[in-house]
Every structure is written in C-alpha cells, then in structure tokens.
mmCIF file of C-alpha atoms and ligand atoms in Angstrom:
data_model
loop_
_atom_site.group_PDB
_atom_site.id
_atom_site.type_symbol
_atom_site.label_atom_id
_atom_site.label_comp_id
_atom_site.label_asym_id
_atom_site.label_seq_id
_atom_site.Cartn_x
_atom_site.Cartn_y
_atom_site.Cartn_z
ATOM 1 C CA MET K 1 0.000 0.000 0.000
ATOM 2 C CA LYS K 2 1.138 3.571 -0.774
ATOM 3 C CA ARG K 3 2.318 5.344 2.346
ATOM 4 C CA GLY K 4 1.196 8.702 3.766
ATOM 5 C CA PRO K 5 3.414 11.069 5.733
ATOM 6 C CA SER K 6 5.359 9.629 8.661
ATOM 7 C CA SER K 7 4.428 10.520 12.233
ATOM 8 C CA SER K 8 6.984 13.319 12.268
ATOM 9 C CA GLN K 9 5.417 15.124 9.351
ATOM 10 C CA ARG K 10 2.964 17.957 9.216
ATOM 11 C CA ILE K 11 -0.231 18.553 7.241
ATOM 12 C CA GLY K 12 -0.992 21.959 5.718
ATOM 13 C CA ILE K 13 -4.631 23.028 5.389
ATOM 14 C CA LEU K 14 -5.901 25.890 3.235
ATOM 15 C CA THR K 15 -9.312 27.280 2.274
ATOM 16 C CA GLY K 16 -9.662 29.112 -1.065
ATOM 17 C CA GLY K 17 -12.352 30.837 -3.138
ATOM 18 C CA GLY K 18 -15.624 32.174 -1.721
ATOM 19 C CA ASP K 19 -16.121 31.229 1.920
ATOM 20 C CA CYS K 20 -19.155 29.183 2.944
ATOM 21 C CA PRO K 21 -20.642 27.667 6.095
ATOM 22 C CA GLY K 22 -18.986 24.312 6.806
ATOM 23 C CA LEU K 23 -15.341 25.252 6.257
ATOM 24 C CA ASN K 24 -14.658 25.517 9.975
ATOM 25 C CA PRO K 25 -16.173 22.110 10.842
ATOM 26 C CA ALA K 26 -14.156 20.621 7.955
ATOM 27 C CA ILE K 27 -10.942 22.131 9.377
ATOM 28 C CA ARG K 28 -11.887 20.705 12.775
ATOM 29 C CA GLY K 29 -12.401 17.239 11.234
ATOM 30 C CA CYS K 30 -8.925 17.345 9.669
ATOM 31 C CA VAL K 31 -7.143 18.535 12.791
ATOM 32 C CA LEU K 32 -8.787 16.041 15.145
ATOM 33 C CA ARG K 33 -8.236 13.097 12.799
ATOM 34 C CA ALA K 34 -4.604 14.106 12.237
ATOM 35 C CA LEU K 35 -4.080 13.825 16.004
ATOM 36 C CA ASP K 36 -5.001 10.118 15.751
ATOM 37 C CA HIS K 37 -1.901 9.681 13.604
ATOM 38 C CA GLY K 38 0.259 11.872 15.812
ATOM 39 C CA TRP K 39 0.411 14.441 13.009
ATOM 40 C CA GLU K 40 0.490 18.163 13.461
ATOM 41 C CA CYS K 41 -1.598 20.548 11.324
ATOM 42 C CA VAL K 42 -0.581 23.952 10.030
ATOM 43 C CA GLY K 43 -3.102 26.489 8.725
ATOM 44 C CA ILE K 44 -2.117 28.248 5.494
ATOM 45 C CA LEU K 45 -3.717 31.687 5.545
ATOM 46 C CA GLU K 46 -5.888 33.054 2.721
ATOM 47 C CA GLY K 47 -5.801 30.107 0.349
ATOM 48 C CA TRP K 48 -3.067 29.832 -2.266
ATOM 49 C CA LYS K 49 -2.023 33.406 -1.420
ATOM 50 C CA GLY K 50 -0.764 32.196 1.967
ATOM 51 C CA LEU K 51 1.291 29.497 0.318
ATOM 52 C CA ILE K 52 2.805 31.997 -2.126
ATOM 53 C CA GLU K 53 3.590 34.524 0.606
ATOM 54 C CA GLY K 54 4.456 32.016 3.311
ATOM 55 C CA HIS K 55 1.738 32.975 5.808
ATOM 56 C CA SER K 56 0.772 30.220 8.185
ATOM 57 C CA THR K 57 -0.628 29.644 11.654
ATOM 58 C CA PRO K 58 -0.481 26.727 14.117
ATOM 59 C CA LEU K 59 -3.626 24.580 14.097
ATOM 60 C CA GLY K 60 -4.012 22.491 17.208
ATOM 61 C CA ILE K 61 -6.902 21.229 19.283
ATOM 62 C CA ALA K 62 -7.423 24.610 20.977
ATOM 63 C CA GLU K 63 -7.914 26.345 17.621
ATOM 64 C CA VAL K 64 -10.633 23.909 16.519
ATOM 65 C CA ASP K 65 -12.373 23.342 19.863
ATOM 66 C CA ASP K 66 -15.419 25.462 19.176
ATOM 67 C CA LEU K 67 -15.833 25.466 15.413
ATOM 68 C CA MET K 68 -18.861 23.316 14.564
ATOM 69 C CA GLY K 69 -21.320 26.196 14.495
ATOM 70 C CA ARG K 70 -19.034 28.963 13.300
ATOM 71 C CA GLY K 71 -19.521 30.374 9.769
ATOM 72 C CA GLY K 72 -16.749 31.608 7.471
ATOM 73 C CA THR K 73 -13.243 30.188 7.703
ATOM 74 C CA ILE K 74 -10.767 30.754 10.514
ATOM 75 C CA LEU K 75 -8.001 30.405 7.899
ATOM 76 C CA ARG K 76 -9.426 33.264 5.815
ATOM 77 C CA THR K 77 -9.581 32.977 2.044
ATOM 78 C CA SER K 78 -8.768 34.646 -1.271
ATOM 79 C CA ARG K 79 -9.342 34.073 -4.957
ATOM 80 C CA THR K 80 -5.637 33.767 -5.773
ATOM 81 C CA ASN K 81 -4.411 31.671 -8.671
ATOM 82 C CA PRO K 82 -0.663 30.908 -8.421
ATOM 83 C CA TYR K 83 -0.624 29.847 -12.076
ATOM 84 C CA LYS K 84 -1.494 33.448 -13.021
ATOM 85 C CA LYS K 85 1.418 35.063 -11.171
ATOM 86 C CA GLU K 86 5.039 35.012 -12.251
ATOM 87 C CA GLY K 87 7.095 32.715 -10.004
ATOM 88 C CA ALA K 88 4.173 32.011 -7.667
ATOM 89 C CA VAL K 89 4.062 28.244 -8.173
ATOM 90 C CA ALA K 90 7.736 27.971 -7.254
ATOM 91 C CA ARG K 91 7.068 30.057 -4.151
ATOM 92 C CA CYS K 92 4.226 27.721 -3.149
ATOM 93 C CA LEU K 93 6.570 24.747 -3.435
ATOM 94 C CA ALA K 94 9.245 26.592 -1.459
ATOM 95 C CA THR K 95 6.769 27.340 1.358
ATOM 96 C CA ILE K 96 5.749 23.697 1.495
ATOM 97 C CA LYS K 97 9.409 22.757 1.867
ATOM 98 C CA ARG K 98 10.153 25.461 4.432
ATOM 99 C CA LEU K 99 7.142 24.474 6.573
ATOM 100 C CA ARG K 100 8.113 20.789 6.174
ATOM 101 C CA LEU K 101 4.618 19.850 5.037
ATOM 102 C CA GLY K 102 4.236 16.143 4.320
ATOM 103 C CA ALA K 103 0.867 16.719 2.644
ATOM 104 C CA LEU K 104 -1.669 19.432 1.925
ATOM 105 C CA VAL K 105 -5.470 19.534 2.265
ATOM 106 C CA ALA K 106 -6.993 22.097 -0.128
ATOM 107 C CA MET K 107 -10.591 23.043 0.596
ATOM 108 C CA GLY K 108 -12.333 24.815 -2.242
ATOM 109 C CA GLY K 109 -14.489 24.821 -5.318
ATOM 110 C CA GLU K 110 -13.587 24.358 -8.952
ATOM 111 C CA ASP K 111 -10.932 27.086 -8.982
ATOM 112 C CA THR K 112 -9.045 26.203 -5.784
ATOM 113 C CA LEU K 113 -9.213 22.488 -6.519
ATOM 114 C CA GLY K 114 -8.272 23.151 -10.141
ATOM 115 C CA VAL K 115 -4.976 24.580 -8.858
ATOM 116 C CA ALA K 116 -4.565 21.520 -6.598
ATOM 117 C CA ALA K 117 -5.154 19.250 -9.613
ATOM 118 C CA ARG K 118 -2.461 21.073 -11.606
ATOM 119 C CA LEU K 119 0.044 20.997 -8.757
ATOM 120 C CA PHE K 120 -0.546 17.266 -8.432
ATOM 121 C CA LYS K 121 -0.144 16.757 -12.183
ATOM 122 C CA ASP K 122 2.877 19.026 -12.595
ATOM 123 C CA TYR K 123 4.774 18.271 -9.359
ATOM 124 C CA ARG K 124 3.078 15.194 -7.850
ATOM 125 C CA LEU K 125 2.250 17.413 -4.885
ATOM 126 C CA LYS K 126 0.850 15.327 -2.018
ATOM 127 C CA VAL K 127 -2.525 17.035 -2.006
ATOM 128 C CA VAL K 128 -6.078 15.955 -1.151
ATOM 129 C CA GLY K 129 -9.131 18.076 -2.042
ATOM 130 C CA VAL K 130 -12.141 18.840 0.131
ATOM 131 C CA PRO K 131 -15.072 20.119 -1.943
ATOM 132 C CA LYS K 132 -16.892 23.198 -0.754
ATOM 133 C CA THR K 133 -19.077 25.725 -2.475
ATOM 134 C CA MET K 134 -22.460 27.199 -1.749
ATOM 135 C CA ASP K 135 -23.097 26.913 -5.517
ATOM 136 C CA ASN K 136 -23.065 23.065 -5.392
ATOM 137 C CA ASP K 137 -21.655 23.084 -8.925
ATOM 138 C CA LEU K 138 -18.617 20.862 -8.440
ATOM 139 C CA SER K 139 -18.597 17.734 -10.614
ATOM 140 C CA ALA K 140 -18.234 14.199 -9.267
ATOM 141 C CA THR K 141 -19.832 14.952 -5.917
ATOM 142 C CA ASP K 142 -23.553 14.904 -5.132
ATOM 143 C CA TYR K 143 -23.252 17.753 -2.634
ATOM 144 C CA THR K 144 -20.817 20.345 -1.414
ATOM 145 C CA PHE K 145 -21.106 21.768 2.079
ATOM 146 C CA GLY K 146 -22.240 25.383 2.130
ATOM 147 C CA PHE K 147 -25.067 24.710 -0.308
ATOM 148 C CA ASP K 148 -27.655 23.535 2.214
ATOM 149 C CA SER K 149 -26.924 26.523 4.473
ATOM 150 C CA ALA K 150 -27.161 28.986 1.583
ATOM 151 C CA VAL K 151 -30.450 27.554 0.365
ATOM 152 C CA THR K 152 -31.887 27.491 3.886
ATOM 153 C CA ILE K 153 -31.236 31.232 4.229
ATOM 154 C CA ALA K 154 -32.595 31.938 0.748
ATOM 155 C CA VAL K 155 -35.797 29.979 1.435
ATOM 156 C CA GLU K 156 -36.381 31.981 4.585
ATOM 157 C CA ALA K 157 -35.903 35.187 2.571
ATOM 158 C CA ALA K 158 -38.295 33.913 -0.118
ATOM 159 C CA GLU K 159 -40.995 33.180 2.434
ATOM 160 C CA ARG K 160 -40.638 36.650 3.912
ATOM 161 C CA LEU K 161 -40.985 38.125 0.433
ATOM 162 C CA LYS K 162 -44.152 36.086 -0.072
ATOM 163 C CA ASP K 163 -45.722 37.666 3.013
ATOM 164 C CA THR K 164 -45.046 41.210 1.944
ATOM 165 C CA GLY K 165 -45.907 40.442 -1.707
ATOM 166 C CA ARG K 166 -49.307 39.062 -0.656
ATOM 167 C CA SER K 167 -50.016 42.079 1.537
ATOM 168 C CA HIS K 168 -49.240 44.581 -1.226
ATOM 169 C CA ARG K 169 -50.430 42.433 -4.142
ATOM 170 C CA ARG K 170 -47.048 42.706 -5.804
ATOM 171 C CA ILE K 171 -44.763 40.529 -7.855
ATOM 172 C CA MET K 172 -41.683 39.857 -5.747
ATOM 173 C CA ILE K 173 -38.300 38.834 -7.130
ATOM 174 C CA LEU K 174 -35.510 37.244 -5.116
ATOM 175 C CA GLU K 175 -32.067 37.289 -6.728
ATOM 176 C CA VAL K 176 -29.708 34.645 -5.328
ATOM 177 C CA MET K 177 -26.062 33.817 -6.047
ATOM 178 C CA GLY K 178 -24.974 31.440 -8.781
ATOM 179 C CA ARG K 179 -22.834 32.744 -11.607
ATOM 180 C CA HIS K 180 -22.723 29.660 -13.783
ATOM 181 C CA ALA K 181 -25.050 27.143 -12.172
ATOM 182 C CA GLY K 182 -28.608 27.594 -10.955
ATOM 183 C CA TRP K 183 -28.694 25.057 -8.100
ATOM 184 C CA VAL K 184 -29.278 27.655 -5.372
ATOM 185 C CA ALA K 185 -32.078 29.321 -7.342
ATOM 186 C CA LEU K 186 -33.632 25.973 -8.264
ATOM 187 C CA TYR K 187 -33.655 24.564 -4.718
ATOM 188 C CA THR K 188 -34.877 27.891 -3.313
ATOM 189 C CA ALA K 189 -37.733 27.959 -5.815
ATOM 190 C CA LEU K 190 -38.682 24.328 -5.148
ATOM 191 C CA ALA K 191 -38.535 24.656 -1.375
ATOM 192 C CA SER K 192 -40.409 27.957 -1.184
ATOM 193 C CA GLY K 193 -43.059 27.020 -3.756
ATOM 194 C CA ALA K 194 -42.108 29.962 -5.983
ATOM 195 C CA ASP K 195 -44.044 30.699 -9.155
ATOM 196 C CA GLY K 196 -41.044 30.953 -11.435
ATOM 197 C CA VAL K 197 -37.289 30.481 -11.549
ATOM 198 C CA LEU K 198 -34.636 31.740 -13.955
ATOM 199 C CA ILE K 199 -31.257 30.010 -14.026
ATOM 200 C CA PRO K 200 -28.126 30.425 -16.169
ATOM 201 C CA GLU K 201 -28.524 26.970 -17.743
ATOM 202 C CA GLU K 202 -31.808 27.783 -19.449
ATOM 203 C CA PRO K 203 -32.470 30.501 -22.038
ATOM 204 C CA VAL K 204 -34.861 33.109 -20.684
ATOM 205 C CA SER K 205 -38.028 33.802 -22.619
ATOM 206 C CA LEU K 206 -39.321 37.098 -21.283
ATOM 207 C CA SER K 207 -42.596 36.763 -23.149
ATOM 208 C CA SER K 208 -43.417 33.408 -21.521
ATOM 209 C CA LEU K 209 -42.275 34.751 -18.143
ATOM 210 C CA VAL K 210 -44.727 37.650 -18.467
ATOM 211 C CA ALA K 211 -47.540 35.307 -19.545
ATOM 212 C CA ASP K 212 -46.865 32.837 -16.710
ATOM 213 C CA LEU K 213 -46.651 35.468 -13.997
ATOM 214 C CA ARG K 214 -49.788 37.219 -15.303
ATOM 215 C CA ALA K 215 -51.678 33.927 -15.030
ATOM 216 C CA VAL K 216 -50.440 33.345 -11.465
ATOM 217 C CA TYR K 217 -51.270 36.935 -10.537
ATOM 218 C CA ARG K 218 -54.844 36.609 -11.857
ATOM 219 C CA ARG K 219 -55.345 33.698 -9.479
ATOM 220 C CA ARG K 220 -53.502 34.948 -6.384
ATOM 221 C CA GLN K 221 -52.836 38.699 -6.823
ATOM 222 C CA THR K 222 -49.180 38.089 -6.031
ATOM 223 C CA ALA K 223 -46.311 36.058 -7.450
ATOM 224 C CA LEU K 224 -42.780 35.123 -6.456
ATOM 225 C CA LEU K 225 -39.940 34.753 -8.937
ATOM 226 C CA ILE K 226 -36.484 33.436 -7.989
ATOM 227 C CA ILE K 227 -33.573 34.322 -10.243
ATOM 228 C CA SER K 228 -29.930 33.386 -10.314
ATOM 229 C CA GLU K 229 -27.483 36.287 -10.573
ATOM 230 C CA GLY K 230 -25.834 34.705 -13.629
ATOM 231 C CA VAL K 231 -28.959 34.672 -15.823
ATOM 232 C CA SER K 232 -28.484 36.236 -19.259
ATOM 233 C CA LEU K 233 -31.302 38.303 -20.684
ATOM 234 C CA PRO K 234 -31.791 37.805 -24.406
ATOM 235 C CA ASP K 235 -34.351 40.524 -24.913
ATOM 236 C CA LYS K 236 -32.807 43.773 -26.115
ATOM 237 C CA LYS K 237 -35.210 45.975 -24.228
ATOM 238 C CA ALA K 238 -34.498 44.303 -20.903
ATOM 239 C CA ALA K 239 -30.823 43.919 -21.643
ATOM 240 C CA ALA K 240 -30.340 47.613 -22.387
ATOM 241 C CA GLY K 241 -27.516 48.922 -20.239
ATOM 242 C CA ARG K 242 -25.996 45.472 -19.737
ATOM 243 C CA GLU K 243 -24.497 45.106 -23.178
ATOM 244 C CA GLY K 244 -22.031 47.357 -24.934
ATOM 245 C CA GLY K 245 -21.057 48.789 -21.587
ATOM 246 C CA GLY K 246 -17.396 47.900 -22.065
ATOM 247 C CA GLN K 247 -15.446 44.962 -20.640
ATOM 248 C CA GLU K 248 -16.726 43.257 -17.495
ATOM 249 C CA ALA K 249 -14.023 42.908 -14.797
ATOM 250 C CA LEU K 250 -12.708 39.347 -14.365
ATOM 251 C CA ASP K 251 -11.182 37.673 -11.330
ATOM 252 C CA GLU K 252 -7.926 35.644 -11.444
ATOM 253 C CA PHE K 253 -9.830 32.554 -12.496
ATOM 254 C CA GLY K 254 -11.489 34.407 -15.400
ATOM 255 C CA HIS K 255 -14.971 34.717 -13.837
ATOM 256 C CA MET K 256 -16.978 37.877 -14.339
ATOM 257 C CA LEU K 257 -17.330 39.969 -11.207
ATOM 258 C CA LEU K 258 -21.095 40.364 -11.044
ATOM 259 C CA LYS K 259 -21.317 43.046 -8.396
ATOM 260 C CA GLU K 260 -22.507 45.748 -10.833
ATOM 261 C CA ARG K 261 -24.930 43.766 -12.941
ATOM 262 C CA GLY K 262 -28.316 43.951 -11.185
ATOM 263 C CA THR K 263 -30.173 41.330 -13.242
ATOM 264 C CA GLY K 264 -33.064 41.305 -10.765
ATOM 265 C CA GLU K 265 -33.568 45.070 -11.103
ATOM 266 C CA GLN K 266 -33.734 44.814 -14.863
ATOM 267 C CA ILE K 267 -36.239 41.992 -14.807
ATOM 268 C CA ALA K 268 -38.331 43.862 -12.229
ATOM 269 C CA ASP K 269 -38.428 46.981 -14.437
ATOM 270 C CA TYR K 270 -39.340 44.914 -17.444
ATOM 271 C CA LEU K 271 -42.103 42.992 -15.668
ATOM 272 C CA GLU K 272 -43.622 46.124 -14.186
ATOM 273 C CA GLN K 273 -43.617 47.815 -17.570
ATOM 274 C CA GLU K 274 -45.141 44.838 -19.392
ATOM 275 C CA THR K 275 -47.727 43.791 -16.808
ATOM 276 C CA GLY K 276 -48.534 47.054 -15.067
ATOM 277 C CA ILE K 277 -48.167 45.144 -11.755
ATOM 278 C CA GLU K 278 -46.049 46.690 -9.013
ATOM 279 C CA THR K 279 -42.838 44.639 -8.757
ATOM 280 C CA ARG K 280 -40.056 44.675 -6.176
ATOM 281 C CA VAL K 281 -36.715 42.936 -6.043
ATOM 282 C CA ALA K 282 -34.472 41.816 -3.167
ATOM 283 C CA VAL K 283 -30.883 40.699 -3.678
ATOM 284 C CA ILE K 284 -29.746 38.345 -0.918
ATOM 285 C CA GLY K 285 -26.069 38.374 -1.966
ATOM 286 C CA HIS K 286 -23.413 37.502 0.583
ATOM 287 C CA ILE K 287 -25.942 36.988 3.402
ATOM 288 C CA GLN K 288 -26.230 33.467 1.930
ATOM 289 C CA ARG K 289 -22.563 32.813 2.579
ATOM 290 C CA GLY K 290 -22.415 33.847 6.219
ATOM 291 C CA GLY K 291 -23.828 32.491 9.447
ATOM 292 C CA PRO K 292 -23.782 29.091 11.118
ATOM 293 C CA PRO K 293 -23.860 25.990 8.912
ATOM 294 C CA THR K 294 -27.008 23.865 8.929
ATOM 295 C CA VAL K 295 -26.843 20.456 10.622
ATOM 296 C CA PHE K 296 -26.562 18.814 7.192
ATOM 297 C CA ASP K 297 -23.552 20.974 6.302
ATOM 298 C CA ARG K 298 -21.900 20.501 9.707
ATOM 299 C CA ILE K 299 -22.034 16.724 9.427
ATOM 300 C CA LEU K 300 -20.999 16.635 5.781
ATOM 301 C CA ALA K 301 -18.125 19.043 6.412
ATOM 302 C CA VAL K 302 -16.703 17.292 9.466
ATOM 303 C CA ARG K 303 -16.984 13.895 7.740
ATOM 304 C CA THR K 304 -15.167 15.216 4.672
ATOM 305 C CA GLY K 305 -12.407 16.723 6.798
ATOM 306 C CA VAL K 306 -11.831 13.415 8.607
ATOM 307 C CA LYS K 307 -11.873 11.518 5.305
ATOM 308 C CA ALA K 308 -9.287 13.840 3.761
ATOM 309 C CA ILE K 309 -6.835 12.848 6.496
ATOM 310 C CA ASP K 310 -7.709 9.170 5.973
ATOM 311 C CA PHE K 311 -6.824 9.614 2.291
ATOM 312 C CA ILE K 312 -3.466 11.084 3.281
ATOM 313 C CA ALA K 313 -2.848 8.136 5.611
ATOM 314 C CA GLU K 314 -3.583 5.772 2.719
ATOM 315 C CA GLY K 315 -1.382 7.746 0.311
ATOM 316 C CA GLN K 316 -4.366 8.597 -1.915
ATOM 317 C CA PHE K 317 -3.068 11.888 -3.281
ATOM 318 C CA GLY K 318 -4.489 13.895 -6.185
ATOM 319 C CA GLN K 319 -7.955 12.828 -5.005
ATOM 320 C CA MET K 320 -10.991 14.795 -3.877
ATOM 321 C CA VAL K 321 -13.311 13.504 -1.174
ATOM 322 C CA ALA K 322 -16.659 13.163 -2.974
ATOM 323 C CA VAL K 323 -20.160 12.399 -1.710
ATOM 324 C CA GLN K 324 -21.816 9.665 -3.710
ATOM 325 C CA GLY K 325 -25.137 8.687 -2.212
ATOM 326 C CA THR K 326 -24.409 8.381 1.504
ATOM 327 C CA LYS K 327 -20.785 7.358 1.035
ATOM 328 C CA LEU K 328 -17.590 9.381 0.840
ATOM 329 C CA VAL K 329 -15.343 8.194 -1.958
ATOM 330 C CA GLY K 330 -12.216 9.401 -3.722
ATOM 331 C CA VAL K 331 -12.347 10.877 -7.228
ATOM 332 C CA PRO K 332 -9.346 12.261 -9.128
ATOM 333 C CA LEU K 333 -9.092 16.032 -8.682
ATOM 334 C CA ALA K 334 -8.726 16.386 -12.453
ATOM 335 C CA LYS K 335 -12.090 14.699 -12.980
ATOM 336 C CA ALA K 336 -13.826 16.784 -10.323
ATOM 337 C CA THR K 337 -12.595 20.079 -11.764
ATOM 338 C CA GLY K 338 -12.777 19.435 -15.517
ATOM 339 C CA GLN K 339 -16.250 20.895 -15.879
ATOM 340 C CA LEU K 340 -18.998 22.318 -13.705
ATOM 341 C CA LYS K 341 -22.027 20.333 -12.595
ATOM 342 C CA LEU K 342 -24.961 22.192 -14.123
ATOM 343 C CA VAL K 343 -28.693 21.819 -13.491
ATOM 344 C CA SER K 344 -29.961 18.916 -15.583
ATOM 345 C CA GLN K 345 -33.160 18.532 -17.612
ATOM 346 C CA ASP K 346 -34.841 16.249 -15.047
ATOM 347 C CA TRP K 347 -34.664 19.014 -12.430
ATOM 348 C CA LEU K 348 -36.099 21.507 -14.909
ATOM 349 C CA ALA K 349 -38.934 19.079 -15.666
ATOM 350 C CA LEU K 350 -39.629 18.736 -11.937
ATOM 351 C CA ILE K 351 -39.872 22.452 -11.381
ATOM 352 C CA ARG K 352 -42.115 22.911 -14.416
ATOM 353 C CA ALA K 353 -44.451 20.254 -13.038
ATOM 354 C CA LEU K 354 -44.754 22.183 -9.783
ATOM 355 C CA GLN K 355 -45.354 25.633 -11.257
ATOM 356 C CA LYS K 356 -48.950 26.270 -12.295
HETATM 357 O O1 F6P X 401 -18.191 31.209 -4.419
HETATM 358 C C1 F6P X 401 -19.120 31.312 -5.459
HETATM 359 C C2 F6P X 401 -19.934 32.550 -5.311
HETATM 360 O O2 F6P X 401 -20.643 32.431 -4.139
HETATM 361 C C3 F6P X 401 -20.852 32.848 -6.500
HETATM 362 O O3 F6P X 401 -22.116 32.290 -6.427
HETATM 363 C C4 F6P X 401 -20.867 34.349 -6.488
HETATM 364 O O4 F6P X 401 -21.138 34.842 -7.768
HETATM 365 C C5 F6P X 401 -19.481 34.681 -6.061
HETATM 366 O O5 F6P X 401 -19.083 33.660 -5.193
HETATM 367 C C6 F6P X 401 -19.329 36.020 -5.375
HETATM 368 O O6 F6P X 401 -17.986 36.229 -5.148
HETATM 369 P P1 F6P X 401 -17.351 37.365 -4.255
HETATM 370 O O7 F6P X 401 -17.529 36.959 -2.819
HETATM 371 O O8 F6P X 401 -15.923 37.381 -4.665
HETATM 372 O O9 F6P X 401 -18.103 38.616 -4.562
#
C-alpha cells in the first residue's frame, strides 16, 4: 500500500475561493483526525495566497475546539491563482518545503481544486481536495457543504418576500447567487413554492415569463420569482444597459465579477412595464454565505475533513473527497474540476411540473 506522511510530518490546510458555512467544521475534522496519527496541522492563511507569501498559523486542538457552528473560515480565504502570477508556483513549493509539510489539504471549489489538480499533475504534490461551495456546482460529488446553508437562508428570505408580496399584491423577485449554475435558485424555488425560476442553464423567454406570472397573478394577486445572478437576458429591451457597456471585470480565475450587474432590477423593471403590476426585487447576496452551517452541512463538512486525512494516511493523493449517495469516496481532482455540474433537464422538468 502507498504510504502517507510519517508521524513526524505535518499537514498543511488551506481554504480558497468564496467562503461558505462548513469550512470551519471541515478544518476541525482534519485537525482532530490528524491527532489520531500523531500528526500536526498547520493552517495556510488566505488560500493559495498564503502558500505563495508564506503565511501560516499553528492549528491544534485549541484552535478547533469550538468550530462546529461557526460560519466563514478561521483560515481566511482569497481568490488567488498561483498559475497566473510570475514565479508564484515555485514560491508555493518553497513554502511547502520550508514548513516541512508532508501533505496538503486544499478546501475549495472548482478554482481552488483546479490549482490543486495542476500541482498534483505538474509536481506530484501530495494534495487531497475537500469540496466546498455554496453553488453546489462541483462535478463528481452529489453535494458540497455550504449549499444547504445557503439555500436554507434563501428559502427563509423567499418566504418573507411572499408575506409582503401578498399584503401589497405585488410581484416579488428574489435574486440569489450562482454565476454559472442555478442550483441555489432551483432549490430555493422548489422549497419555497415559488411561481417561477430563472437560471443560467436555461435561455430566458421574457414573453413566456410575463404570460406565466400574469396567469399566477390573476389567481392569487401576487407572485414570487427566484432568479440566479448569472442569468443572461436575451431581450434587447431588458438587456439595455448590460451590453455594450465595455469589458466586465474578471477575477484571477477568469470569472466575471457580477457586483454591478443587477439582473433582478432589470427583470423587475421589465415585468412592471409589461404587466402594469407593481414589482419589487431583493438581492440576498453575501448573506447566503455567512452564518452558522445547517446540521446537514456541519455533518458533511466534518466527515469530509476526517476523510481527507484518511486519504493522506492511505497515500491517496491527487484525489478529492466526494459524496456519492451516503458514502464518501475518492475521485481524481482532475475529474472533479474538468467541468462544472450544471442543473440537468430532469430538475427543470420537476420544477415545471410544480409551477402552475
Ligand atoms: O463562491 C461562489 C460565489 O458564491 C458565487 O455564487 C458568487 O457569484 C461569487 O461567489 C461572489 O464572489 P465574491 O464573494 O468574490 O463577490
């Protein structure tokens, strides 16, 4: 059997990309399991940035004692891509050597784990991936922690919007996160019994949206629409102001920074104009990413953290801990990060069946 680090070695842990509830329990799982092997853990601060710049912190039992219910990440995070900075990969490797790390646990989504996959491929780095993202869009795993917590918050927001929408006889729109995948919007719409949902995976037909919401409004004098921030609007009238406005800013992984876009506002204006019905929009934004993890996310996160250390003990490097059914299994990092997991047709059929 392939061997993991010896008892004298140390395990580095980093969290990269957007934070989400569950990262702290996952760190706790790693640290406590590492103790079973007599291994010491070291926290790398702010994701790959910490490895480039050599910023670390001791991670012992005292640091992880009270983490199960704490949101965010005690190791802080960044959206840093060492492959986009001159000499940064070499500096990462030098930090690993200087800190005498026998193995590394990288917790992240497609971007952070994509870097881990490349470091494994290029340098056979002894790395294991822990999947996290509130977007739930990572391939090869059924769930990522952070998603359940984000949707739980969004559903609560949706239900509050329903109350005020009913009182004022308005159409209410809730815009949730999700740049490329509509899982958060889809689950929020299903769980709150919303009247419509727009996600990036499906082309938007504004004319059918208007017709559908008019029909709902005739029956109930209110309607709730959930939209994903990454939805593209095909209609020129509604898209005015979004196109031809110059280059969108990109992050180091090439994703558009959506902070200026205001898709919900544009759809609200369009709906109000077309239907004559008062329409309001609420953007939940980063509120979905903060706060205590749900029980589901706590358990998933702590299990994944423990499993990551088990993988290291077994010498299973270049793997990500994936959820398949109720089991945690290893999948190659390259496979998990090759492409995003998008909302499939069967989910779209389900939501259509429930919207009348
Ligand atoms: O981490 C993914 C995500 O939550 C996306 O859904 C969202 O578009 C993005 O992060 C927001 O990123 P930032 O926190 O950098 O504004």
